[in-house]
Coordinates of C-alpha atoms and ligand atoms in Angstrom, one line a residue:
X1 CA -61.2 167.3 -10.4
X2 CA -61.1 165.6 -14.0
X3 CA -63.7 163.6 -14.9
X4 CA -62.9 160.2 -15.0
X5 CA -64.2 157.0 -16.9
X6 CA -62.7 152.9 -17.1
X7 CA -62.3 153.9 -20.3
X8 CA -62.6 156.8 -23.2
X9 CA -62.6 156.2 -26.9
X10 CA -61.3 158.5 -28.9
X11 CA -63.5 158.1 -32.7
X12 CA -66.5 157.0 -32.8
X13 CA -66.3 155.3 -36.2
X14 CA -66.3 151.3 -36.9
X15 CA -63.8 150.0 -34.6
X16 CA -63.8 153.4 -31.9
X17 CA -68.0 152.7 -31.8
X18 CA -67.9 148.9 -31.0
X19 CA -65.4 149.3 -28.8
X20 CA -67.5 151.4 -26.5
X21 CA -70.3 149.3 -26.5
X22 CA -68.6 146.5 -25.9
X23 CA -66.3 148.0 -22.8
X24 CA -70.5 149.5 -21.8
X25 CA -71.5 145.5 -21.5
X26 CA -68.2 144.7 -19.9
X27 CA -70.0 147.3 -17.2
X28 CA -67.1 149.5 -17.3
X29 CA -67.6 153.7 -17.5
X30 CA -67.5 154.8 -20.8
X31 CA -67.1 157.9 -22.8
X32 CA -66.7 157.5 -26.8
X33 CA -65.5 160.9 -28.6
X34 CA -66.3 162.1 -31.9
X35 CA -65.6 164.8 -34.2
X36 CA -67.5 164.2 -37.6
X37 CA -69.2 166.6 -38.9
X38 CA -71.7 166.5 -42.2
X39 CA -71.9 168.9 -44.5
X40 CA -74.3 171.0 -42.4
X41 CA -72.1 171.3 -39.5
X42 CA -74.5 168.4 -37.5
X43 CA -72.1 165.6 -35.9
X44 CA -72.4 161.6 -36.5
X45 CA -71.4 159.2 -35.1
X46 CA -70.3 156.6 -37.3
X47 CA -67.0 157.7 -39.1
X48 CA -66.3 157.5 -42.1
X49 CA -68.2 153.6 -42.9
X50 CA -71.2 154.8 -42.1
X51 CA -71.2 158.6 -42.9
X52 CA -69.0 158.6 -46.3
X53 CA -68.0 155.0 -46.8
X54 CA -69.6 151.4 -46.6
X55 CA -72.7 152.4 -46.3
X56 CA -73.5 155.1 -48.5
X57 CA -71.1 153.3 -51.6
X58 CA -73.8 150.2 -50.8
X59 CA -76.9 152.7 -50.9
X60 CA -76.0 153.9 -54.2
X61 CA -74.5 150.8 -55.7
X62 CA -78.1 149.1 -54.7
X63 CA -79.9 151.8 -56.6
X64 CA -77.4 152.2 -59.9
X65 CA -77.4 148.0 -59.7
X66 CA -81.6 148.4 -59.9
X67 CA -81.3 150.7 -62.5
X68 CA -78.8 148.7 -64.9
X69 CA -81.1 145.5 -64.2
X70 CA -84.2 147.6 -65.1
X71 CA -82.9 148.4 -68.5
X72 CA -80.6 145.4 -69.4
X73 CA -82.1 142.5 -67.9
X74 CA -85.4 142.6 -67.5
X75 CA -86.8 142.2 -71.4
X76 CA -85.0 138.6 -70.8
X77 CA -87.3 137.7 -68.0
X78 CA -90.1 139.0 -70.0
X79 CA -90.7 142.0 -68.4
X80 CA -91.6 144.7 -70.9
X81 CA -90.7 148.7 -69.1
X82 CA -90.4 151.5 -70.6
X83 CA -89.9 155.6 -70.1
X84 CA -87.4 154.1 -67.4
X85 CA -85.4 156.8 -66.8
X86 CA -82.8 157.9 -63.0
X87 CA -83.9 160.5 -60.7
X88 CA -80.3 161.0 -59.1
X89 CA -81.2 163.5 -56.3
X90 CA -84.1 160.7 -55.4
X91 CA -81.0 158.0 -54.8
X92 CA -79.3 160.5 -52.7
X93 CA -82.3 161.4 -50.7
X94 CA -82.6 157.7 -50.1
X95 CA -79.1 157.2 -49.5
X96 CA -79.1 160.2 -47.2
X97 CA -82.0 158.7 -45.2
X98 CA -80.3 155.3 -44.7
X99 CA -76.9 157.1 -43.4
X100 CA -78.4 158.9 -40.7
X101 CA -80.8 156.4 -39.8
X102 CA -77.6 154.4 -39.1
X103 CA -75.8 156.9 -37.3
X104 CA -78.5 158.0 -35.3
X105 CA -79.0 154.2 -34.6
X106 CA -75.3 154.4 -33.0
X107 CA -76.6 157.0 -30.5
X108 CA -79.4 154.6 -29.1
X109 CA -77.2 151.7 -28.9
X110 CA -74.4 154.1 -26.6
X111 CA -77.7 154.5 -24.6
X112 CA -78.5 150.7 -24.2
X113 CA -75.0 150.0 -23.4
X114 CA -74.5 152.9 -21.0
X115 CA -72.4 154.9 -23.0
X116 CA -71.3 158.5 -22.7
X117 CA -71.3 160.7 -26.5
X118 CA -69.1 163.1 -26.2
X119 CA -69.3 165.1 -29.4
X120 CA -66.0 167.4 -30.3
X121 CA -62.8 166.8 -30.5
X122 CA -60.1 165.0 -28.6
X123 CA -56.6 165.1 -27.7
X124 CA -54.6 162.3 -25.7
X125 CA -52.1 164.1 -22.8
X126 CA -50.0 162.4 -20.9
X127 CA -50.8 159.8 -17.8
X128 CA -54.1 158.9 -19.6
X129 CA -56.0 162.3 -19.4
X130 CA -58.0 163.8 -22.3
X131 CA -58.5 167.1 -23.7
X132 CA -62.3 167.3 -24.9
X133 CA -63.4 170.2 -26.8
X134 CA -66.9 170.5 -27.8
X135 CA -68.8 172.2 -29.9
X136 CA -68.8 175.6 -28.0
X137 CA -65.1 175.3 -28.3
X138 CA -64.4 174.8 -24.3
X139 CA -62.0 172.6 -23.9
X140 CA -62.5 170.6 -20.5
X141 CA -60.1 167.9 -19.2
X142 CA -61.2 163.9 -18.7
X143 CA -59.6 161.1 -16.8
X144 CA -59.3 157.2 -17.8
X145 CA -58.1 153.8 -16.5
X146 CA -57.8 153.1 -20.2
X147 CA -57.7 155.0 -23.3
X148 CA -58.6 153.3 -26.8
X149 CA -57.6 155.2 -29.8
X150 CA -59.7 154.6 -33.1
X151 CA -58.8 157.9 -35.4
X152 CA -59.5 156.5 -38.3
X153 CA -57.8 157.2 -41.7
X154 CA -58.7 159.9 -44.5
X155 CA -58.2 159.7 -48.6
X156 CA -54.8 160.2 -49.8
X157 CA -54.3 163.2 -52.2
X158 CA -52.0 163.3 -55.2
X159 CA -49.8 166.4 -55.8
X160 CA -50.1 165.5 -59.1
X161 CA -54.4 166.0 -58.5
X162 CA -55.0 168.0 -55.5
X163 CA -58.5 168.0 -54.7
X164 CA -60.2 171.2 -56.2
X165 CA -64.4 170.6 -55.4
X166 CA -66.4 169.6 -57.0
X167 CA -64.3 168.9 -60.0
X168 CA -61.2 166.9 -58.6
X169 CA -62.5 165.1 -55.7
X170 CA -61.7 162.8 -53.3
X171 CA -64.3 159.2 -52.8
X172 CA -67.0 161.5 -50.7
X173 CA -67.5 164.0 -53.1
X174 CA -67.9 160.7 -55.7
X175 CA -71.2 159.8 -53.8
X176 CA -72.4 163.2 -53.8
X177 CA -72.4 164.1 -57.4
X178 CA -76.3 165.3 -58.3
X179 CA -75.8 164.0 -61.7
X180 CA -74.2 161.3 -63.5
X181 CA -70.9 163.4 -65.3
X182 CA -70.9 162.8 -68.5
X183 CA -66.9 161.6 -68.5
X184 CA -65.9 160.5 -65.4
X185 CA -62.1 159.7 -64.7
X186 CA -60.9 157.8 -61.6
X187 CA -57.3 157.4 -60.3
X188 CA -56.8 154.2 -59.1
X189 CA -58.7 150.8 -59.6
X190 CA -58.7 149.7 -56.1
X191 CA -61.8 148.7 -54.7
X192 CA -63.0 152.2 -54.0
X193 CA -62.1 153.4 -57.3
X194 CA -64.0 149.9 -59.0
X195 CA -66.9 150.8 -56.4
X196 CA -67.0 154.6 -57.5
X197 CA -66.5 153.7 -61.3
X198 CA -69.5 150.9 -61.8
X199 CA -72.1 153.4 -59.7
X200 CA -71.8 156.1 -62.2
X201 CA -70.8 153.7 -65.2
X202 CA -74.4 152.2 -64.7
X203 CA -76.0 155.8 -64.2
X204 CA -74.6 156.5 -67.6
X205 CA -71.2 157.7 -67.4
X206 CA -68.4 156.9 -69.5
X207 CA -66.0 156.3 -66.9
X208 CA -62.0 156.0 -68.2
X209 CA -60.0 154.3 -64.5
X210 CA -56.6 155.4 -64.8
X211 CA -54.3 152.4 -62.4
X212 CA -50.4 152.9 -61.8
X213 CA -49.9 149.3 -61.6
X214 CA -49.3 146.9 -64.4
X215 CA -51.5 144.2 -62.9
X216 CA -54.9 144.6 -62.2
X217 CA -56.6 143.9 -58.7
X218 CA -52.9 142.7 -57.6
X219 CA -54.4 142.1 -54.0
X220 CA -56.7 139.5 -55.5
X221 CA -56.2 136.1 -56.8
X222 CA -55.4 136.1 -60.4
X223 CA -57.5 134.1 -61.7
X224 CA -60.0 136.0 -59.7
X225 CA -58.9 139.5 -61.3
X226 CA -59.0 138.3 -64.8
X227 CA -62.4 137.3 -64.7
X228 CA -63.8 140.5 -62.9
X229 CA -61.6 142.4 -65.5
X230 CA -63.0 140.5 -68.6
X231 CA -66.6 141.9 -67.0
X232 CA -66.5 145.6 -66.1
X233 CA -64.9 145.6 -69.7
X234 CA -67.9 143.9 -71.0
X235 CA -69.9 147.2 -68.8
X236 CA -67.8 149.7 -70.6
X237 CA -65.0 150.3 -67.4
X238 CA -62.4 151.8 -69.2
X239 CA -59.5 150.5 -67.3
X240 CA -55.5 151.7 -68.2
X241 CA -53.2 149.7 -66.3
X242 CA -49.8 151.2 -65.9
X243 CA -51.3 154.6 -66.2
X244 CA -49.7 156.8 -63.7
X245 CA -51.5 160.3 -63.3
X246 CA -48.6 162.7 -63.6
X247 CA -50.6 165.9 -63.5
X248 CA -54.5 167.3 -63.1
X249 CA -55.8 170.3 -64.1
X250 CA -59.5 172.2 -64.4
X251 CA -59.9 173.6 -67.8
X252 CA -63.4 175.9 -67.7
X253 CA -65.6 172.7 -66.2
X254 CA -63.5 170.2 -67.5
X255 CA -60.3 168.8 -66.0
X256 CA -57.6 167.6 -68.4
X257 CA -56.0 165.1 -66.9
X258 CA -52.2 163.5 -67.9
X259 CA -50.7 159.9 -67.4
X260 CA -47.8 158.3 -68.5
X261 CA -48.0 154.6 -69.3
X262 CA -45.3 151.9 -71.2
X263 CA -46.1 153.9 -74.8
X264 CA -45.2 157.7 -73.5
X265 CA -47.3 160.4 -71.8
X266 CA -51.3 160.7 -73.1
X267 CA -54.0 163.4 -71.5
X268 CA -57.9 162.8 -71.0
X269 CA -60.1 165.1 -70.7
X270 CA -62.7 164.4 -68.4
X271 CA -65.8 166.4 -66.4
X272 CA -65.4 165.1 -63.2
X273 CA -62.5 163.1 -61.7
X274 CA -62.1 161.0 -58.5
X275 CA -59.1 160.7 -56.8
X276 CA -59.1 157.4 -54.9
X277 CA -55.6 156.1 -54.8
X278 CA -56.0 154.8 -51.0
X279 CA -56.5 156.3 -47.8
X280 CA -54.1 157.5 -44.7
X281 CA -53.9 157.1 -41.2
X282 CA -55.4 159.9 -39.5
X283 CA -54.2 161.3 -36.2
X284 CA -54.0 165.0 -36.5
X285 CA -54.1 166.7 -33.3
X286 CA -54.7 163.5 -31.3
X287 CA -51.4 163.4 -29.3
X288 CA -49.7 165.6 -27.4
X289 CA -45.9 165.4 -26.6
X290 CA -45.0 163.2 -24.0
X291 CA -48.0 160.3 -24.0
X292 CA -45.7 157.7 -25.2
X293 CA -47.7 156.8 -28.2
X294 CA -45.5 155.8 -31.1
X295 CA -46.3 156.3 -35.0
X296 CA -44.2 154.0 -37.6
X297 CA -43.1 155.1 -40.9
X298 CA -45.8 155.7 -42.6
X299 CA -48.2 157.5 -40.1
X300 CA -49.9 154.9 -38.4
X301 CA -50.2 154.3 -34.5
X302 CA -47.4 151.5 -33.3
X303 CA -49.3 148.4 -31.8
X304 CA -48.5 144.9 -30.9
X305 CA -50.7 141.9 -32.2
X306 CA -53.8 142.8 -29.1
X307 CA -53.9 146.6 -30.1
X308 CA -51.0 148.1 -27.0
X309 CA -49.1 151.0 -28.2
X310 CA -46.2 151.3 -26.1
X311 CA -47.9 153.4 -23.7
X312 CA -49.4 151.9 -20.2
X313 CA -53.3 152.0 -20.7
X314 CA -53.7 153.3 -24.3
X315 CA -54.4 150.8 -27.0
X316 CA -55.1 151.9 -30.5
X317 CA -57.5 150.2 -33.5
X318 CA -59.2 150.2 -36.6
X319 CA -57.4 152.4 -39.8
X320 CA -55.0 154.3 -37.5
X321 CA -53.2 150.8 -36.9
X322 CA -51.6 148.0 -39.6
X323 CA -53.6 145.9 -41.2
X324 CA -56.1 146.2 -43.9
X325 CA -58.3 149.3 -43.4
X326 CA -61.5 147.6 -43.3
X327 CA -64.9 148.5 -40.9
X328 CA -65.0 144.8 -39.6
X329 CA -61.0 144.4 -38.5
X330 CA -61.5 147.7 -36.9
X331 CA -64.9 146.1 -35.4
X332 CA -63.0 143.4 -34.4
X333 CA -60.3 144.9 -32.9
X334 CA -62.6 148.0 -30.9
X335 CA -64.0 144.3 -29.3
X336 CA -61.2 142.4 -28.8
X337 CA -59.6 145.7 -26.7
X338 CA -62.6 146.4 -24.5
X339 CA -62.6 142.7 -23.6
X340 CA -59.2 142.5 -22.8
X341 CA -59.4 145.4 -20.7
X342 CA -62.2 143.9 -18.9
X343 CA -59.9 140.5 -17.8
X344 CA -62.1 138.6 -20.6
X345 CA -60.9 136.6 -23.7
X346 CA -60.2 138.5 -26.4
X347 CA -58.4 138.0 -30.3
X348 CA -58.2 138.7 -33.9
X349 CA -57.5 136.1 -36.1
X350 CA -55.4 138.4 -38.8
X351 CA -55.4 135.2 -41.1
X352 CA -59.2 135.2 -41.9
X353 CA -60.3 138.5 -42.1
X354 CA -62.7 138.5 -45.6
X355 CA -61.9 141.2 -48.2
X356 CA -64.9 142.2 -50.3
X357 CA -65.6 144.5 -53.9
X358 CA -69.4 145.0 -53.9
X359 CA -69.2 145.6 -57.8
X360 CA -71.2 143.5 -60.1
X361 CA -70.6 140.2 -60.4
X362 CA -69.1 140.8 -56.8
X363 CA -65.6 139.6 -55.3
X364 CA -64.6 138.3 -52.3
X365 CA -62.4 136.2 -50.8
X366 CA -60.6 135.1 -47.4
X367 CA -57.0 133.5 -46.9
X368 CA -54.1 133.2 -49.0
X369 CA -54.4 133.9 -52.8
X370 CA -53.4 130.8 -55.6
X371 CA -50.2 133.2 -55.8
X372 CA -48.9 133.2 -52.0
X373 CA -49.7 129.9 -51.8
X374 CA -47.5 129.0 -54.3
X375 CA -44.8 131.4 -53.7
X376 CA -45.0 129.7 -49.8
X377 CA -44.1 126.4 -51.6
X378 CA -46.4 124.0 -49.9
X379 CA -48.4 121.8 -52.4
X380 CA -51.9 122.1 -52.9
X381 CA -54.6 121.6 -54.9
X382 CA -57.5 123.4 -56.2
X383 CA -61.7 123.2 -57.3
X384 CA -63.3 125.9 -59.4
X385 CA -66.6 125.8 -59.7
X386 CA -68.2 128.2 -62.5
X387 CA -72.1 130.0 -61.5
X388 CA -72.7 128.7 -65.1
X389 CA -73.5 125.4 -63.8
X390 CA -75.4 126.8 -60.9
X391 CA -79.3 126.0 -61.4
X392 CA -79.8 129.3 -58.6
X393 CA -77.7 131.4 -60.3
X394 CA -79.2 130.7 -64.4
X395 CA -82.5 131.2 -62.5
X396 CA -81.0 134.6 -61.2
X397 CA -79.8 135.8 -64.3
X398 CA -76.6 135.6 -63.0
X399 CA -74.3 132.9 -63.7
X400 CA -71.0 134.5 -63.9
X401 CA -68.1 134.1 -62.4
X402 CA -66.7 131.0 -60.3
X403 CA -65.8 129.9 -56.8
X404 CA -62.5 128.7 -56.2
X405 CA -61.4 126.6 -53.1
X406 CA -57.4 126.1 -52.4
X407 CA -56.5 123.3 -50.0
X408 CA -53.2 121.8 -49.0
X409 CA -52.4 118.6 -50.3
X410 CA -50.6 117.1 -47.2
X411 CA -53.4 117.6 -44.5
X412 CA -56.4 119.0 -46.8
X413 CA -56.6 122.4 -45.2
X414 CA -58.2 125.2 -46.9
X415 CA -55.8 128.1 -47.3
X416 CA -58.0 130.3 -49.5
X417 CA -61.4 130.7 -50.8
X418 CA -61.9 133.1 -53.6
X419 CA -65.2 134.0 -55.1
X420 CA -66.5 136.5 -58.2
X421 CA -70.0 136.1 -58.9
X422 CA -73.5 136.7 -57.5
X423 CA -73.6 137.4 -53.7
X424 CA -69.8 136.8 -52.8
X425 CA -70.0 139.2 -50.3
X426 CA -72.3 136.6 -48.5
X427 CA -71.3 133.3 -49.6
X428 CA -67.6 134.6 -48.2
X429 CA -69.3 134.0 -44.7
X430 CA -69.0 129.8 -45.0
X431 CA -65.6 130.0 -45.7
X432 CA -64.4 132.2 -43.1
X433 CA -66.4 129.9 -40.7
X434 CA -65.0 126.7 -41.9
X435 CA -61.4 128.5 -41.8
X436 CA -62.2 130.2 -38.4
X437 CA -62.6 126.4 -37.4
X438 CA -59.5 124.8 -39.0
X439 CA -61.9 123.0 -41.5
X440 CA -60.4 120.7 -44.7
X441 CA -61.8 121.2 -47.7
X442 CA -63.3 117.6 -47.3
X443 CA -65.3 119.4 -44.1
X444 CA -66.8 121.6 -46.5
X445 CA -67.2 118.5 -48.7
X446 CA -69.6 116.6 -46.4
X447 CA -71.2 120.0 -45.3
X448 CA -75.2 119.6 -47.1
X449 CA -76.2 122.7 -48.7
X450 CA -79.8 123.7 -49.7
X451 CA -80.6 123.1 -53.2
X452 CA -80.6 125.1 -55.5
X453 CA -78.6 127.8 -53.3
X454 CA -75.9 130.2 -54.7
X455 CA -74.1 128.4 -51.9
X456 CA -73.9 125.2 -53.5
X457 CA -71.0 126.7 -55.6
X458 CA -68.6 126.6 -52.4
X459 CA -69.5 123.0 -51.7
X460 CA -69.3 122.2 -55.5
X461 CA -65.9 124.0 -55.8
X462 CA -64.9 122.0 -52.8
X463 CA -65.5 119.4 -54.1
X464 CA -63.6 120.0 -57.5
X465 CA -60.4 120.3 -55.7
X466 CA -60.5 116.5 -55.0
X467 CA -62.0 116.4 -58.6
X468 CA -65.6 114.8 -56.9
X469 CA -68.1 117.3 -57.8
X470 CA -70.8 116.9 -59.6
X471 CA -72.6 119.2 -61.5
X472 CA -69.6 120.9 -63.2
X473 CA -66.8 119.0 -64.9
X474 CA -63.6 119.2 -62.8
X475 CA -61.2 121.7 -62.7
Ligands
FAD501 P1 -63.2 155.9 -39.3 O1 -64.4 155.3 -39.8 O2 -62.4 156.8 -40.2 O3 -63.7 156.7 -38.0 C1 -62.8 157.5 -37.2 C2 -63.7 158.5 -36.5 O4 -62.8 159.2 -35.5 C3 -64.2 159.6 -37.4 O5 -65.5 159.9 -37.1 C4 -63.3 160.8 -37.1 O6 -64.0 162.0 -37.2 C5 -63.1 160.5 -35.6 N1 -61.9 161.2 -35.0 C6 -60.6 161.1 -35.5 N2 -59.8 161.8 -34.7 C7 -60.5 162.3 -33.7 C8 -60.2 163.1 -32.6 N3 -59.0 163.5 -32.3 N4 -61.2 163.4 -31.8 C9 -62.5 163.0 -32.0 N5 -62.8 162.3 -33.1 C10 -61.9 161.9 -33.9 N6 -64.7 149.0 -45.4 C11 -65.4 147.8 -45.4 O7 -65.1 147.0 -44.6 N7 -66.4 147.5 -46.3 C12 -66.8 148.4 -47.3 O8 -67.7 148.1 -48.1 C13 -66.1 149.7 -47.3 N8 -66.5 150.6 -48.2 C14 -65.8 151.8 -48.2 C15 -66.2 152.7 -49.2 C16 -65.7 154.0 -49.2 C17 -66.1 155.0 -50.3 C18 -64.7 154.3 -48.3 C19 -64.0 155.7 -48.2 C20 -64.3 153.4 -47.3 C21 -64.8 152.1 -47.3 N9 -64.5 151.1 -46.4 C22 -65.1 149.9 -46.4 C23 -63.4 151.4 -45.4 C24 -64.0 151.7 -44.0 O9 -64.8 152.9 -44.2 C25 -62.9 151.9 -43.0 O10 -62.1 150.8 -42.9 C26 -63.5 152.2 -41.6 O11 -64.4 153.3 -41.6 C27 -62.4 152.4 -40.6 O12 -63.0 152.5 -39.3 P2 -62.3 153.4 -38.1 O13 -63.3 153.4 -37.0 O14 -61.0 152.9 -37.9 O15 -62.1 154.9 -38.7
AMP502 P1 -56.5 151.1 -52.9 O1 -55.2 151.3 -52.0 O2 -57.0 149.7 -52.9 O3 -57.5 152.1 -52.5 O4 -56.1 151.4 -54.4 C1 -55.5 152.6 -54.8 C2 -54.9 152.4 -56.2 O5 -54.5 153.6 -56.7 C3 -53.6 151.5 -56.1 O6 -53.9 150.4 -57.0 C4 -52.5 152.4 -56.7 O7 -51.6 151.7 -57.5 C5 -53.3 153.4 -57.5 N1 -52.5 154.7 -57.7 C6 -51.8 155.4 -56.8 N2 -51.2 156.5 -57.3 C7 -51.6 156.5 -58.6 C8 -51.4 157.4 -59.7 N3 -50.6 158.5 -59.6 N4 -51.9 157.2 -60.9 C9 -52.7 156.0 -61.1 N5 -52.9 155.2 -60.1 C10 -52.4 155.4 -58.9

């Protein structure tokens, strides 16, 4: 007979891994599946976020930040170095080091929560049964109440660029360079490409980003994009918008690279190039005829708003489904699914999930951008409060960029929160909470902050909106 769980996840990445965990503390059976292999052949748990993604980006965008600072900033604190100089292969060592401690750390929490690894491949066949097939390549057959898909999604690759290692690569083979290429071209400034581009820009590369689209950081709010544009150009980004990569080529150990923008067709030649003009749902190999699982359009699995596909049992999450492909919506959803399966509570709220560019200054932000707000027609207002008049942020060295807060005028809600300077990443957290909660921008308002925080600049920009704040001039 098959053997049979509650529940088996199929990926083991940011939204299969929390999933499992979660369905283990709901005290339900559960087997979690995963195929990723490193380099070496070992597998990890941890998909692509912690193995080639999130965490590895952050690794080496910690180290390249150091560096920068090191050389550029620290004669102003009166700091004399000197002979300062990058031992690449030492970052990636480190970097190496925290990646596995962090997917090895996913292997003791499956054993606190009662999970089941199951390392190898698997296949979804009809009436809830699973194909596993390990790493002997025997394929043995499981049973489940429930089945929770969580595939994941891979980069896309350009015709025009096919990936040819290690000169045309995708975003892995970005953090694995052992050196910083002396020309570095990247195809696309989305926020992997912006990621890729200040790591090796800071480790001494002169990096050109080529991006199709006339407007820069269109996902963002505007006022948002200009200012992060007017600083990577200040840290020597090279960024071409409308610059659409028409073809790619490796010339010796060289590629010559050709775009076409507004004024004709131009080439680049560059040592290295990155290829990251977004990812794809992955589900090769996953489904078998006849489960009832439905893909739309474009690849990814068909769900309703709690994570159902169409078939009795199976629910799907994380990149393989709509919605932005991000670790902590696929987080959220691996948790809202094994609670729902278990009779508890369980939702996503789609409206605040927080997007986040860990480049320097960084970006984030939560809600509706200055743009759809306006385009939605209802009136509202807005503070902006610059890290120039932040006493935390001069003290840091780092008083650029601004936090904006946008409210509706009728009943004061906050519809966005956008931030680019120091810490966004974690001064993002307030606002989710206060929009998580329904809060007004007054809320925030009347909400004391610690002084002198980085924090302060939400409260202050708050503030601005109903022109009250206090240590900047409104506006
Ligand atoms: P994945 O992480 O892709 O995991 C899916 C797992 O399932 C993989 O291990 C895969 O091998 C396995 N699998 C697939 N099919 C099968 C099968 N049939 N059988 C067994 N196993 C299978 N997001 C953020 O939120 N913040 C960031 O800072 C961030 N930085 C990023 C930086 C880079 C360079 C990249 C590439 C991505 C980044 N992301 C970031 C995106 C983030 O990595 C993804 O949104 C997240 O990993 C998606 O999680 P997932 O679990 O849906 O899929
Ligand atoms: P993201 O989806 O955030 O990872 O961003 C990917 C970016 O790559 C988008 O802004 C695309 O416009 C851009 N892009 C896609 N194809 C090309 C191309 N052929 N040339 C230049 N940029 C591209």
């Amino acid at each position: 007979m098959a053997e049979s769980f509650d529940v088996i996840v199929i990926g083991g990445g940011p939204a299969g891994y929390p999933a499992a965990i979660r369905a283990g503390q709901n005290k339900l059976s559960v087997a979690c599946i995963d195929e990723w292999r490193n380099r070496d052949g070992s597998y990890a748990f941890g998909g692509t976020c912690l193995n080639a993604g999130c965490i590895p980006s952050k690794a080496l965008l910690e180290s390249s930040e150091l560096y920068h600072r090191t050389r550029e900033e620290f004669a102003v604190h009166g700091i004399k170095v000197s002979g300062v100089s990058v031992d690449v292969a030492q970052m990636q060592k480190r970097k190496a080091g925290i990646v596995k401690t962090s997917t090895q750390g996913i292997l003791a929490l499956f054993k606190g929560a009662g999970v089941t690894p199951l390392q190898g491949h698997g296949k979804l066949l009809p009436g809830r049964r699973v194909a596993f097939t390990g790493a002997d390549g025997a394929t043995r057959e499981l049973s489940a109440k429930q089945v929770i898909l969580a595939s994941g999604s891979v980069p896309v690759e350009l015709k025009s660029a096919a990936f040819q290692a290690p000169h045309i690569v995708d975003s892995q083979g970005a953090l694995e360079f052992d050196s910083a290429p002396k020309r570095l071209g990247v195809i696309g400034a989305g926020v992997i490409g912006l990621e890729l581009g200040s790591v090796w820009r800071r480790l001494g590369s002169e990096v050109t980003v080529l991006e199709a689209l006339p407007e820069f950081l269109g996902i963002a709010d505007q006022q948002l994009a200009k200012e992060a544009a007017r600083h990577f150009k200040k840290q020597g980004l090279d960024i071409r918008l409308g610059a659409k990569v028409t073809g790619a080529k490796v010339v010796g150990d060289a590629v010559e690279v050709s775009y076409e923008d507004a004024k004709g067709s131009h080439s680049l030649t560059v040592d290295r190039l990155v290829v990251a003009v977004g990812r794809r749902p992955f589900t090769r190999d996953l489904l078998a005829n006849g489960t009832g699982v439905e893909l739309d359009e474009r690849g990814f699995i068909k769900v309703d708003h709690q994570c159902r596909t169409g078939a009795e049992g199976v629910w799907a999450v994380g990149d393989c489904v709509r919605g932005p492909m991000l670790a902590h919506k696929g987080k959220e959803e691996g948790v809202m699914v094994a609670d729902l399966i278990a009779g508890r509570y369980g939702e996503v709220n789609y409206k605040t999930i927080p997007s986040v560019i860990y480049t320097a200054p960084e970006i984030a932000w939560v809600g509706e951008t200055e743009e759809q707000v306006k385009a939605s027609g209802r009136a509202y207002k807005t503070g902006v409060f610059p890290f120039l008049a932040s006493g935390r942020a001069r003290a840091m060295e780092q008083a650029q960029g601004f936090a904006k807060v946008i409210a509706a005028q009728d009943d004061d809600e906050i519809l966005g929160v956008h931030i680019v300077g120091p810490m966004a990443g974690e001064l993002i957290a307030e606002a989710v909470l206060a929009m998580e909660y329904s809060a007004s921008s007054e809320d925030l308002q009347r909400t004391i902050h610690a002084h002198p925080t980085l924090s302060e600049a939400v409260h202050e920009a708050a503030l601005a909106a109903d022109k009250r704040a206090i240590d900047s001039l409104n506006r």
